[in-house]
Amino acid sequence: MPNYRIHKTEYIDETKRVSFKYDGKTYFGYEGDTLASALLANGIHLVGRSFKYHRPRGIVSCGAEEPNAICQIGSKKDLTEPNVRATELELYEGLEASSQNCWPNVKFDIGGINNFISPLIPAGFYYKTFMWPKSFWKKVYEPLIRLSAGLGKSPTEPDPDIYDHKYVHYDVLVIGGGVSGIIAAKMAAKNNFKTLLVDDKKILGGSTIYQNNDSIKIDDKLSSEWLKNEIQEIKKLSNLTIKTRTSIAAYHGYNFLLAKENLTDHLPEEKKKNKIRQRLWKIRAKKVVIATGSIERPLVFNNNDRPGILLSNSINKYLDYYGVTCGENIILFTNNDSAYETSISLHKKGIKNIIVDLRKSASSELIKQAESLGIKIYFNHVVTNTFGYRKINSLEIMKLSEDGNTTVGNKIRLSCDCLGMSGGWTPMVHMHTQSGGKLDFRDEDQVFLPKENSEDQISVGSCNGDFDLENIIDKTVNKINKFLDIDNQDYQDTNIICSKENDKRNIWLLPNKIPLGKTKCFIDFQNDSTAKDIKLALTEGFRSIEHVKRYTTTGMATDQGKLSNMHALGIIADTAGVKMGTLGTTTFRPPFTPLTFGTLVGRNVGKFFEVVRKTSMHEWHVENNAEFENVGQWKRPWYYPKNGENMHDAVQRESKAARDSAGILDASTLGKIDIQGTDASEFLNRVYTNAWSKLAIGKCRYGLMLNEDGMVYDDGVTTRISENHYLMTTTTGGAANVLSKLEDYLQTEWPELDVYLTSVTDHYSTASICGPNSKKILNKLFPNLDLSDENFPHMSFKEDKLENINCRIMRISFTGEQSYEINIESKYGHSLWKMCIEAGKEFNLTPYGTETMHLLRAEKGFIIVGQDTDGTMTPSDLQMDWIVSKKKFDFIGKRSLYRSDTVREDRKQLVGLLTDDPKEILEEGAQIVSDVKSKPIDMLGHVTSSYFSPNLNKSIALAVVRSGKTMKGQKLIIPMENKNINVTVSDTIFLDKENKRLNA
Amino acid sequence: MFLINCPFCGERDQSEFSSGGEAHIVRPKQPTELSDDEWAEYLFMRKNIKGIQFERWNHVHGCRKWFNVVRDTSNDKILSVYKMGEKPPVNYK
Ligand SMILES: [Zn+2]
């Protein structure tokens, strides 16, 4: 097996050999490796196939910007993870990874055929090709694309890992632990700012930490040695927290940032167990220092995508940090000085290399150094083509014309096994722009730079466009002193020696003798878009960068165009003949690198997904086999199946029992608002549609609450407990909103009213007993209470004690039966319930759930707000004109009740429906029409509630129908998939119109 | 995520608050005397300004108090916070 690990470094522990599997084959690396460095050490460059043309692709970079080395990690159904960048994944014993974008395998795949039919796959090809015929999309195109594009696989079982969230507050957050970040963090922490420094790598130091060029020195030491000292020092600072393996995912307003900390992804399987895998940090920082550095740009030339073609600085890092050489015969193609550092490093390690520099000439310390070492440099030359299928084996270079627009002279063919490219550096301004910062464009080296516009954040180092070490350190120190308003002298006497770049030349799309249409000059490696695609989009009339991006899919892959956006912009600017700075950029959206769902969700899974509210009777319901229904956050018994009953049978039995003898409902979830104050009556007058002033103490009244637009908002019974004390009930789901709304009116419109509102929903538990035998059961529970209709009539309230515990008893009914609601302090709710059940045994007291409650009230035509109403129903639409006071001067929503729209006669109105076949049960939500023959069919309304009534032995339904009030007795049709159901419009009250049962 | 300085509780995370839209829209004292158009003006029409906007917020998961906020909607900066019933600061117009 070839070994490209050619020397020892302090970051690779050669005593700790690590075995891993890649595409099913076992390899070895060392602790400290990333998957990418270990693969390169094994001579593996080819790691995937490109998205559209399925061209062989190799590792390009050493960081988050990697477009090609995208892996699927693990193969377990619950633990596999797609889209992991091999350049960021730390190697661990037992790691199993596979290349993602290839099928059936990386060396031979069917999609490769696309490469030969590529003239047929132009920009916008997905939009153009896969549009017709429509029926092909689902059956042919989509499966084909999914299979051949090899997007990663999601796990198919729940994630067993643990994730965590943490909230923290700091004075200063420093993003990035390179040289500028370290200086900023040290200055902040030493000046009493509580500081957090985060870096996405395992160790601090950025690209300076493996710097080993003699011409770059700080205080007479190699810059890397100097920096190691600084790191030792900051680790001692008590004010400073350092988080490595932690990357900022999003920078929101008010300096609220999300960071992902990787805790176990680098550990072998057995050490991961029972540990938190990733933690999402929710950071509030008073000030933020952005020191995120810059990433190297590729160059855009024909066939610039072969395996073995990497970014020049990545070759340097693989060599000096990981001890791995990317080749034995390397060519570096550059437009700037930084490739010379790579060249000199390679030379030092005895790796043969030459430089192709598109600048006419260049002079700086680094270039002099390279020249003195005898490194061959081709100035004013460009690479025009590369060769080799699975890996580069040679390339052609040509001389550039004076203006750089074309090539001249003869082709020179050079053999190589690796090509490093450097098109300059792009400052990582993502964080700055995410925070709302704007950008400036610097023509000199064609970079977008943060525009300083905020007192809360600042960019320092190369993300601010400062590239040489002297500039970086001096400017960082000055800016941080100003930003934090301090006078730190630590770096006053620091002596920095570094090479200064003097010459620049930038060409976004390098010239070539071959017509562009026949070249493959890749811009976005991951999404396979080329310079040709960009030009085609412009020819086809696209101008906005956002449109060109979407049409060509440039920058839309998982790397979000970290390597490609600048070139796309540059080529657009060149082609359109405009200045690049005027084009703007596409939007940098969070997250900066992909986040796992687990991290975002944290502990809020399973039982903790949402708050669950249970009544104090809950355990009894569970013990008695209740099926539960979610109502808001509440768990409410839905029905109580007995002896294997299905829902229909259980509900029929419960409904019949409630009317024949007695039923009991847990009504604790209804919203309860305690209202007190000398103006409580006046307040109720204003919020309900009916009058409240004359309600006697000890009496109850049903109220309807509207929105200011006149639409029904909530309903419930309110009881006058004493002169200035009421207890309001609301719907279960509406409780919180009603309280907010009432508070709003009290605090903002009617602050003069002396009224206090308190939510007491959770304070009281409620058992509601209804049915002809309810009075007898109540009598057993409260033997001293006079339950006669004279003393305790319908719609009144009494207090009594149950074993010395105070109870509030309301005689109110939502079923049409004689009915009592017993309220007790919640801690006694469970006992109350059990005592009711016990007392009711001889009367077949039957617990019933929400479904039976809905059925019983529908028999009586009582509405459920939210089921029979949808925010567009007025009281009149509900045929409830009787509850709207004509006398009251004003109440919420009154004025809206006579707007031209609300007085229309042809509004949708609540009616009853009876099916011609009494056994036929309508579907809730079904549409209602009068005529199925004329097309288009006129929709008149829809069914809102529908049940089979065991008490009437027929199907009943409530519906909203256009002009429904005038349609009683009229025949209508419910068209279903296989049949039309004939119905007759009826009254909304189906049972006991005379309300005899209330006092039976 | 804003940090909102509740005039009763101090600076808290936005997640504790709910927004109540434009401020200083007074409910008409005599709605019955308004035309449909005038009532609709009160009921439906809101300014939706880019720039300095006066709005209502409720510390719904805190003290439950409503209060007013001056916010620049172009950059989300909260410029001032004041209680219900207080006059809006004159320096923002
Ligand atoms: Zn508050």
mmCIF file of C-alpha atoms in Angstrom, chain B residues 5-42:
data_model
loop_
_atom_site.group_PDB
_atom_site.id
_atom_site.type_symbol
_atom_site.label_atom_id
_atom_site.label_comp_id
_atom_site.label_asym_id
_atom_site.label_seq_id
_atom_site.Cartn_x
_atom_site.Cartn_y
_atom_site.Cartn_z
ATOM 1 C CA ASN B 5 -36.547 45.875 28.165
ATOM 2 C CA CYS B 6 -39.882 45.311 29.901
ATOM 3 C CA PRO B 7 -40.609 48.509 31.857
ATOM 4 C CA PHE B 8 -41.694 46.343 34.800
ATOM 5 C CA CYS B 9 -39.224 43.412 34.732
ATOM 6 C CA GLY B 10 -36.145 44.577 32.829
ATOM 7 C CA GLU B 11 -34.319 43.083 29.865
ATOM 8 C CA ARG B 12 -35.688 39.715 28.734
ATOM 9 C CA ASP B 13 -35.546 37.455 25.695
ATOM 10 C CA GLN B 14 -38.099 38.026 22.952
ATOM 11 C CA SER B 15 -39.533 34.560 23.486
ATOM 12 C CA GLU B 16 -41.202 35.844 26.685
ATOM 13 C CA PHE B 17 -43.166 38.463 24.762
ATOM 14 C CA SER B 18 -45.871 38.630 22.172
ATOM 15 C CA SER B 19 -46.300 41.454 19.742
ATOM 16 C CA GLY B 20 -49.570 43.368 19.600
ATOM 17 C CA GLY B 21 -49.066 45.372 16.440
ATOM 18 C CA GLU B 22 -49.225 49.114 15.947
ATOM 19 C CA ALA B 23 -49.561 51.301 19.027
ATOM 20 C CA HIS B 24 -51.685 54.374 19.716
ATOM 21 C CA ILE B 25 -54.730 53.201 17.816
ATOM 22 C CA VAL B 26 -57.490 54.265 20.173
ATOM 23 C CA ARG B 27 -60.708 52.308 20.194
ATOM 24 C CA PRO B 28 -63.469 54.727 19.163
ATOM 25 C CA LYS B 29 -65.547 55.865 22.137
ATOM 26 C CA GLN B 30 -68.780 55.816 20.129
ATOM 27 C CA PRO B 31 -68.465 53.036 17.555
ATOM 28 C CA THR B 32 -72.163 53.251 16.699
ATOM 29 C CA GLU B 33 -71.701 56.716 15.276
ATOM 30 C CA LEU B 34 -69.023 55.665 12.815
ATOM 31 C CA SER B 35 -69.612 54.889 9.157
ATOM 32 C CA ASP B 36 -68.516 51.524 7.809
ATOM 33 C CA ASP B 37 -65.444 53.169 6.313
ATOM 34 C CA GLU B 38 -64.476 54.887 9.538
ATOM 35 C CA TRP B 39 -64.928 51.688 11.517
ATOM 36 C CA ALA B 40 -62.923 49.741 8.928
ATOM 37 C CA GLU B 41 -60.148 52.323 9.232
ATOM 38 C CA TYR B 42 -59.917 51.557 12.955
#
